[in-house]
Short mmCIF file of C-alpha atoms in Angstrom, two decimals:
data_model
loop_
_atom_site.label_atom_id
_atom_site.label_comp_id
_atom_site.label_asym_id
_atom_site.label_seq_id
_atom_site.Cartn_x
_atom_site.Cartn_y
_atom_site.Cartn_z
CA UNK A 255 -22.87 -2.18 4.35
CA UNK A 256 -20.92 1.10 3.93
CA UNK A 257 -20.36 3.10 7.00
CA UNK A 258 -21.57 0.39 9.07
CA UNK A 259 -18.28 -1.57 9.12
CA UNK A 260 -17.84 -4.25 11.90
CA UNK A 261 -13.97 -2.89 11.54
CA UNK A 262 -13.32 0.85 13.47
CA UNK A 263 -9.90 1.92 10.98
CA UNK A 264 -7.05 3.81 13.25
CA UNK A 265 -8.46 7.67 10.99
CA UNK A 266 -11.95 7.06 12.57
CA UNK A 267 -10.68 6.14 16.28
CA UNK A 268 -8.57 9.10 15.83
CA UNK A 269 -11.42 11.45 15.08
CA UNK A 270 -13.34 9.87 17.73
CA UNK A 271 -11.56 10.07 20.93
CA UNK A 272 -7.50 10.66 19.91
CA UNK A 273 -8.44 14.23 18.32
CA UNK A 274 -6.16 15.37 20.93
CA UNK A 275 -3.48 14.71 19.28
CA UNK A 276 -3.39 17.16 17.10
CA UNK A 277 -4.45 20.29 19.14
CA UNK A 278 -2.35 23.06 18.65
CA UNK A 279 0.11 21.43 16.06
CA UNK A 280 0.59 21.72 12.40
CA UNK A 281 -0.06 18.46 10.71
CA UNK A 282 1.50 17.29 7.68
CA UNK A 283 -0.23 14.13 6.07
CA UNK A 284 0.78 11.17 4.07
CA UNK A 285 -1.65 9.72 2.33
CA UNK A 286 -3.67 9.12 -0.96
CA UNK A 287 -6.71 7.93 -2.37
CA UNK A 288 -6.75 5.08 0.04
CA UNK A 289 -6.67 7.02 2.95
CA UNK A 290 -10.68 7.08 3.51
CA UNK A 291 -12.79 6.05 6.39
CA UNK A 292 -15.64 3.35 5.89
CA UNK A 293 -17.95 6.10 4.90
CA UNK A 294 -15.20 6.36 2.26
CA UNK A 295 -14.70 9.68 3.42
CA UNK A 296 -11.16 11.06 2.67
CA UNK A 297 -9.11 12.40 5.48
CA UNK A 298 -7.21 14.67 3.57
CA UNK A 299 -10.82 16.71 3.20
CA UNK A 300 -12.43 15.55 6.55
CA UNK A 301 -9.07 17.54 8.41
CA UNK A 302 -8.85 19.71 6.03
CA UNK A 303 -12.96 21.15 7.21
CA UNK A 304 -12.15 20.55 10.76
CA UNK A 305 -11.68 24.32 12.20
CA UNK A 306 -10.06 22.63 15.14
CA UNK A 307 -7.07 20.94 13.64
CA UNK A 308 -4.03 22.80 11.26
CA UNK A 309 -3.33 21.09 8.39
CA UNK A 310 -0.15 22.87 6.42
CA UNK A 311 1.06 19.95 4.37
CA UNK A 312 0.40 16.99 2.05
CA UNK A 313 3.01 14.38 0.95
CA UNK A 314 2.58 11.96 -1.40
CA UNK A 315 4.16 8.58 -1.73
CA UNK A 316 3.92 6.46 -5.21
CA UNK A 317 0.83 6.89 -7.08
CA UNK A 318 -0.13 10.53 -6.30
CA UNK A 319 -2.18 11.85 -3.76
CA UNK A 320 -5.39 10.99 -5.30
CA UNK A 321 -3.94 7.80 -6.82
CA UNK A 322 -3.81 8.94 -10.56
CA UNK A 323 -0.32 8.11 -11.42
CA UNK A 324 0.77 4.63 -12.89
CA UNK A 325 3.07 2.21 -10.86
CA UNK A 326 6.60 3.53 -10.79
CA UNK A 327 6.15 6.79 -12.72
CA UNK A 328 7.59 9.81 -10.77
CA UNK A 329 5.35 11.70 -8.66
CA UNK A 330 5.96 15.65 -8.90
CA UNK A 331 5.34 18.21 -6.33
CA UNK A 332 1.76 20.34 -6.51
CA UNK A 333 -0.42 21.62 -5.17
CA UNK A 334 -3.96 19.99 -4.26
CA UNK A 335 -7.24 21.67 -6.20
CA UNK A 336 -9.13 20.49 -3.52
CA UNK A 337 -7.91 22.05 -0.61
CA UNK A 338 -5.09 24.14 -2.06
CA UNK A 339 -2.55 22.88 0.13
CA UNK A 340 1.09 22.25 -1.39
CA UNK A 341 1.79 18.71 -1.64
CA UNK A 342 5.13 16.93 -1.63
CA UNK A 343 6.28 14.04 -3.45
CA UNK A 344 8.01 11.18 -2.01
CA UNK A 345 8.28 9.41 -5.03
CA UNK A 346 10.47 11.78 -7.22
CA UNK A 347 13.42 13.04 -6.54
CA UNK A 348 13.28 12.21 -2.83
CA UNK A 349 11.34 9.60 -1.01
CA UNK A 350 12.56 11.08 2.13
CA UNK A 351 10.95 13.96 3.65
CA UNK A 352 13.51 16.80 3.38
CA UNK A 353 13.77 19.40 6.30
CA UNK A 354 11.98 22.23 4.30
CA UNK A 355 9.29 19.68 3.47
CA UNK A 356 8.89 19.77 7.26
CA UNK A 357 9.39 22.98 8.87
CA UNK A 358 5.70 24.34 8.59
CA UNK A 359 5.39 20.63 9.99
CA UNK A 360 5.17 19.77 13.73
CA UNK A 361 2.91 16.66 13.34
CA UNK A 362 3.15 13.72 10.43
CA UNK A 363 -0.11 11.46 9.70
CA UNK A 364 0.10 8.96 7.95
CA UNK A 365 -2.86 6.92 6.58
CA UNK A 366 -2.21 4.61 3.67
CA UNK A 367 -3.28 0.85 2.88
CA UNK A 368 -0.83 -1.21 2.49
CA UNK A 369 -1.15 -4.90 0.37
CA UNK A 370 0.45 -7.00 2.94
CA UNK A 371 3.61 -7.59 0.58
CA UNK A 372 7.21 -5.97 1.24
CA UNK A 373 7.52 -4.62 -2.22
CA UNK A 374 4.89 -2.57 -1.59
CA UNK A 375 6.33 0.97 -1.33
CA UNK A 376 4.19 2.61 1.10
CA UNK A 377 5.68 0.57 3.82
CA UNK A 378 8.97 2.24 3.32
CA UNK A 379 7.75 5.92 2.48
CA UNK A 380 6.35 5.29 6.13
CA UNK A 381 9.81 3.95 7.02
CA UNK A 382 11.67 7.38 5.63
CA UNK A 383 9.23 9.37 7.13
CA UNK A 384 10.39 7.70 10.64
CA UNK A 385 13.73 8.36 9.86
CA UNK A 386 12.95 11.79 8.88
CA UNK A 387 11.18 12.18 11.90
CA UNK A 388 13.24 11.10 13.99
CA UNK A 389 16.34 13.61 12.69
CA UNK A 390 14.02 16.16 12.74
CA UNK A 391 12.35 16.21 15.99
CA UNK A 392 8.81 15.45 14.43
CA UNK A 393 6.04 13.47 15.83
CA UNK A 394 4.78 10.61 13.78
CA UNK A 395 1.34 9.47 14.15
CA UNK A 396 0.52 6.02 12.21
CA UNK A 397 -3.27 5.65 11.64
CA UNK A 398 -3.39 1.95 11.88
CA UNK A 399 -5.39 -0.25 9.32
CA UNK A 400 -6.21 -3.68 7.77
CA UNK A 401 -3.42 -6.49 6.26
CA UNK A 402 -5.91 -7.11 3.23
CA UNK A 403 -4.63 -10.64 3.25
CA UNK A 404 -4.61 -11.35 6.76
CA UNK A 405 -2.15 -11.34 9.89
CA UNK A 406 -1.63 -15.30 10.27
CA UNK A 407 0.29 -15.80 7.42
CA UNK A 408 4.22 -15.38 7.15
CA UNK A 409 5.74 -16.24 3.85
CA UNK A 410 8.71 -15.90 1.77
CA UNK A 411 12.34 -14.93 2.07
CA UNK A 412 14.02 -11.57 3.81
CA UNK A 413 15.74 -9.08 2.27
CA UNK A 414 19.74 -9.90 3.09
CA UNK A 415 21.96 -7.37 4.13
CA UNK A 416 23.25 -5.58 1.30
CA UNK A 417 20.60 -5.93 -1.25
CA UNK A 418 17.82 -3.32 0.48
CA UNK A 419 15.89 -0.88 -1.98
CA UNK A 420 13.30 0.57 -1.66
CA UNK A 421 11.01 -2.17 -2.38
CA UNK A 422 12.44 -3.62 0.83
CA UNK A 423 14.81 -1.35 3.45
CA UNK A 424 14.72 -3.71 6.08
CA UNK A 425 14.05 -7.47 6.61
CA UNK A 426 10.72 -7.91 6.35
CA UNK A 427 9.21 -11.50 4.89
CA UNK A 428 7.57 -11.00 1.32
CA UNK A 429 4.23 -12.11 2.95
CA UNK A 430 4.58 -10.43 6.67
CA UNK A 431 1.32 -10.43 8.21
CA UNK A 432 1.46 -7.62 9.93
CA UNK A 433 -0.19 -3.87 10.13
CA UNK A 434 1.26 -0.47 8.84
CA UNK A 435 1.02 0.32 12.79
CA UNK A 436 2.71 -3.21 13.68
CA UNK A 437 5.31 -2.88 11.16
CA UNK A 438 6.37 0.87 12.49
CA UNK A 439 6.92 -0.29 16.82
CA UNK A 440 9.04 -2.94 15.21
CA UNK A 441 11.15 -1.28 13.28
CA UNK A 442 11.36 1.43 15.73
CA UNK A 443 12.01 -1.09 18.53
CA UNK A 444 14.26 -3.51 16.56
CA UNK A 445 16.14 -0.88 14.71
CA UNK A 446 16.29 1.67 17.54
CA UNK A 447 15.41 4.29 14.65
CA UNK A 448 13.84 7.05 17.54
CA UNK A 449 10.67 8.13 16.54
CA UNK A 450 8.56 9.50 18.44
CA UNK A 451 5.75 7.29 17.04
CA UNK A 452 2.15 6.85 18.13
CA UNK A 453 0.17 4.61 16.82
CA UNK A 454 -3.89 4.88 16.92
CA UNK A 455 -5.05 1.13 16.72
CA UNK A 456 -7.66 -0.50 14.72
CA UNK A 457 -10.78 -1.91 16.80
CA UNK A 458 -12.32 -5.09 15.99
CA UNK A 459 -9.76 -6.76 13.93
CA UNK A 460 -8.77 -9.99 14.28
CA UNK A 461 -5.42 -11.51 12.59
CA UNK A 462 -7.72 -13.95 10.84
CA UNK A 463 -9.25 -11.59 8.85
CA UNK A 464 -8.84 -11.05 5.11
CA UNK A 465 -10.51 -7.75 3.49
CA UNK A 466 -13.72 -9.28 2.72
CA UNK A 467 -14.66 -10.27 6.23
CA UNK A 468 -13.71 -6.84 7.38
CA UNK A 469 -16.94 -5.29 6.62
CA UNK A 470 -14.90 -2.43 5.21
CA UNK A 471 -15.75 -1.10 1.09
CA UNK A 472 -12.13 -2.05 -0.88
CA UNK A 473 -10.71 0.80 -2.59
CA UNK A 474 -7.75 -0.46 -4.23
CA UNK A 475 -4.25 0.41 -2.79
CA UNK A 476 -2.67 0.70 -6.16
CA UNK A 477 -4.17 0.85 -10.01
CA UNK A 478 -3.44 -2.67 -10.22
CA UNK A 479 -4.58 -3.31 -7.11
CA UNK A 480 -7.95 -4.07 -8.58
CA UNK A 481 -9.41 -6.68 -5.63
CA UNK A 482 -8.59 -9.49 -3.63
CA UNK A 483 -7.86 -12.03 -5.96
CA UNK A 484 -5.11 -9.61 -6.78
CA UNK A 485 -3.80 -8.81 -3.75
CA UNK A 486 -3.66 -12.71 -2.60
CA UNK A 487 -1.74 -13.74 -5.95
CA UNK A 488 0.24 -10.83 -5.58
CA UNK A 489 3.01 -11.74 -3.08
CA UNK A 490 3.93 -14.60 -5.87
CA UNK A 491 3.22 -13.43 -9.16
CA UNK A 492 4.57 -10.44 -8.70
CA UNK A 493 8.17 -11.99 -9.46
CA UNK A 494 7.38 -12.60 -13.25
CA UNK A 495 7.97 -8.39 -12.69
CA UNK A 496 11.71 -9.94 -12.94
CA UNK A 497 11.14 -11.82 -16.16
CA UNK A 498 10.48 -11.46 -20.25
CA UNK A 499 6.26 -12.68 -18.95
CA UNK A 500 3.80 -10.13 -18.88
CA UNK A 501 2.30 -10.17 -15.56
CA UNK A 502 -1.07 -8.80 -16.76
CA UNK A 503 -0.06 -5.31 -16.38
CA UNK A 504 -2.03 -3.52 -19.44
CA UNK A 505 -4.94 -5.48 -19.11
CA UNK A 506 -7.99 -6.22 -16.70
CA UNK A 507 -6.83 -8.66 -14.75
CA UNK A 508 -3.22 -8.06 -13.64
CA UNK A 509 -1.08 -10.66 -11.52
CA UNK A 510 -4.13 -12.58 -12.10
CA UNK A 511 -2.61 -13.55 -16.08
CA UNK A 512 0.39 -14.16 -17.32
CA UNK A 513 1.88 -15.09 -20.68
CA UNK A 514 3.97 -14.14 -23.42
CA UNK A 515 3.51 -13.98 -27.53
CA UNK A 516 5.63 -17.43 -27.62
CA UNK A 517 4.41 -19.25 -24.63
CA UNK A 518 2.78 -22.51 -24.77
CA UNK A 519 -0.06 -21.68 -23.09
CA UNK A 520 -1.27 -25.58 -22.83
CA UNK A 521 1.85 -27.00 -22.08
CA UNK A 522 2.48 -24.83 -19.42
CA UNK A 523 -1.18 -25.20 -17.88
CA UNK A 524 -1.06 -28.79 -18.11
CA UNK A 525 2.24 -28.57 -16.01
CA UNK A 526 0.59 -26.13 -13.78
CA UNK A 527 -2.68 -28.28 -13.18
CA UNK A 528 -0.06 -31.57 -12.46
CA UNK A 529 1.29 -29.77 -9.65
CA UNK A 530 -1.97 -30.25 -8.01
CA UNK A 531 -1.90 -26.83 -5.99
CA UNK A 532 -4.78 -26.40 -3.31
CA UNK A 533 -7.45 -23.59 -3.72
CA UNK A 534 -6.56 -22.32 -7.08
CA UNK A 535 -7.56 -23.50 -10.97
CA UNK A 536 -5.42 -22.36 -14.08
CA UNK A 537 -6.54 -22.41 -17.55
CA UNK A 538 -5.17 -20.68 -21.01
CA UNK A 539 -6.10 -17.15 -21.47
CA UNK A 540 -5.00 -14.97 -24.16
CA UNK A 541 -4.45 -11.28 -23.86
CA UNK A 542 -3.15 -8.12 -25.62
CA UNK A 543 -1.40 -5.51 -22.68
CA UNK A 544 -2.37 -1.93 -23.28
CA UNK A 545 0.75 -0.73 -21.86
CA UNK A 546 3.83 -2.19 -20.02
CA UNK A 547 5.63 -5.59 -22.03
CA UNK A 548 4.45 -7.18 -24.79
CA UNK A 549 2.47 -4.15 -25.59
CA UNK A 550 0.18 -4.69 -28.20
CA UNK A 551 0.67 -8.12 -28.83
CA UNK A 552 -1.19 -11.08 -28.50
CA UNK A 553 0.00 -13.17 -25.89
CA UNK A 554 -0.32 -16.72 -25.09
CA UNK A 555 -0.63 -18.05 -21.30
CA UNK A 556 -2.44 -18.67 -17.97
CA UNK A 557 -5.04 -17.27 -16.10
CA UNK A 558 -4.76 -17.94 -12.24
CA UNK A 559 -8.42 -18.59 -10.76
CA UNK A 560 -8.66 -18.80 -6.79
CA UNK A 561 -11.28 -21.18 -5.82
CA UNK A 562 -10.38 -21.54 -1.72
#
């Protein structure tokens, strides 16, 4: 039931008994639409209220900072209706907080949900904004929350040296189980980066956990982020983003589809089904994407059901 979560996120044990931490310091935060409390109460607007803290700054990483913007269009700097506040993009021309993005700044919160995958970019905006940090002699404050897809888990390959981007900056498995708060000690630890980094924990989370047992509502992380089934395909499917397949993108289901105007839909089910793969079903679907490839065409292929 909303706002009776058996999950306490890092923004509500911060408001609770960490508000100290931002006495008497300008705050700059980095968030979006996903940075809400179980009440699904934003903290952009609960801060923003608070006579007792000074917020002077928004950023925003991919997406926008109310999560209108489509997946890998360019974020511009604004300024929020809401609370008037100027808000600066990370996912434009820099995705690295700039000194005079920071000098009103003393203090940087970040609250964002990641997926649990390494090519999902808010991971590394929080990653620049350590580095940033760090050079700059700024505080970072990580408001910890959920792996959607749970914290037992480790899967898939590293990034190796020399191929880092920005949908992976350091060598972190494609499935990696951890938290945004876990993820920032490490690489603070492992790649002596220096930020002064705090992290408020969550409270009554267990690494066995997936979303749905967290009590928590699901807001989704990304546009296509549309629910767990999503998110759990994700850390696979998300490779056809490398091929001529539509991965869904356009339509109602996306990473949960794929297919293309010539596919073989049944041939490449019945190949699929032989494999004999535990907890999921596939079956043809056909679908016409809205936007992204294979626009407006027909296309022929599989829909991925998860039934464990």
């Amino acid at each position: 039931m909303i706002g009776l979560a058996d999950v306490r996120l890092g923004n509500e044990v911060l408001l609770r008994s960490r508000r100290q931490l931002l006495s008497g310091v300008r705050v700059g935060i980095v968030t979006n639409h996903t940075g809400v409390n179980s009440r699904l109460e934003s903290i952009i607007d609960l801060l923003a209220a608070d006579p007792g803290v000074r917020v002077t700054a928004l950023f925003s990483p991919e997406h926008g900072i109310r999560g209108d913007v489509p997946a890998g269009e360019k974020v511009d700097r604004a300024v929020d209706p809401a609370t008037g506040l100027p808000v600066h993009s990370l996912y434009g021309d820099t995705r690295k907080p700039a000194p005079e993005m920071l000098a009103d700044v003393d203090v940087l919160l970040f609250d964002l949900q990641d997926a649990g995958v390494r090519f999902f970019t808010y991971t590394w905006t929080m990653a620049l904004c350590m580095q940033a940090a760090a050079e700059q002699g700024k505080r970072l404050i990580v408001l910890d929350r959920p792996n959607p897809i749970g914290g037992l888990q480790v899967e898939g390959g590293i990034v190796q040296p020399g191929l880092e981007s920005f949908v992976g900056l350091y060598p972190v498995a494609i499935r990696h189980g951890l938290t945004h708060g876990e993820i920032a000690t490490w690489l603070n630890q492992r790649f002596k980066i220096g930020c002064d980094l705090v992290v408020v924990p969550l409270e009554g989370w267990r690494r066995s956990m997936w979303w749905d047992e967290t009590g928590l509502p699901f807001v989704p992380p990304s546009p296509a982020a549309n629910g767990l089934d999503m998110l759990t395909l994700y850390p696979g499917l998300c490779f056809l983003e490398g091929t001529n397949l539509s991965e869904g993108r356009g339509t109602a289901l996306p990473f949960q589809v794929f297919g293309a105007p010539w596919l073989d839909e049944r041939r490449t089910v019945a190949e699929l089904r032989a494999l004999e793969l535990p907890g999921v079903l596939f079956r043809p679907a056909y679908f016409i994407p809205t936007a992204s490839k294979h626009q407006g065409r027909l296309c022929r292929g599989v829909q991925v059901h998860i039934v464990d």
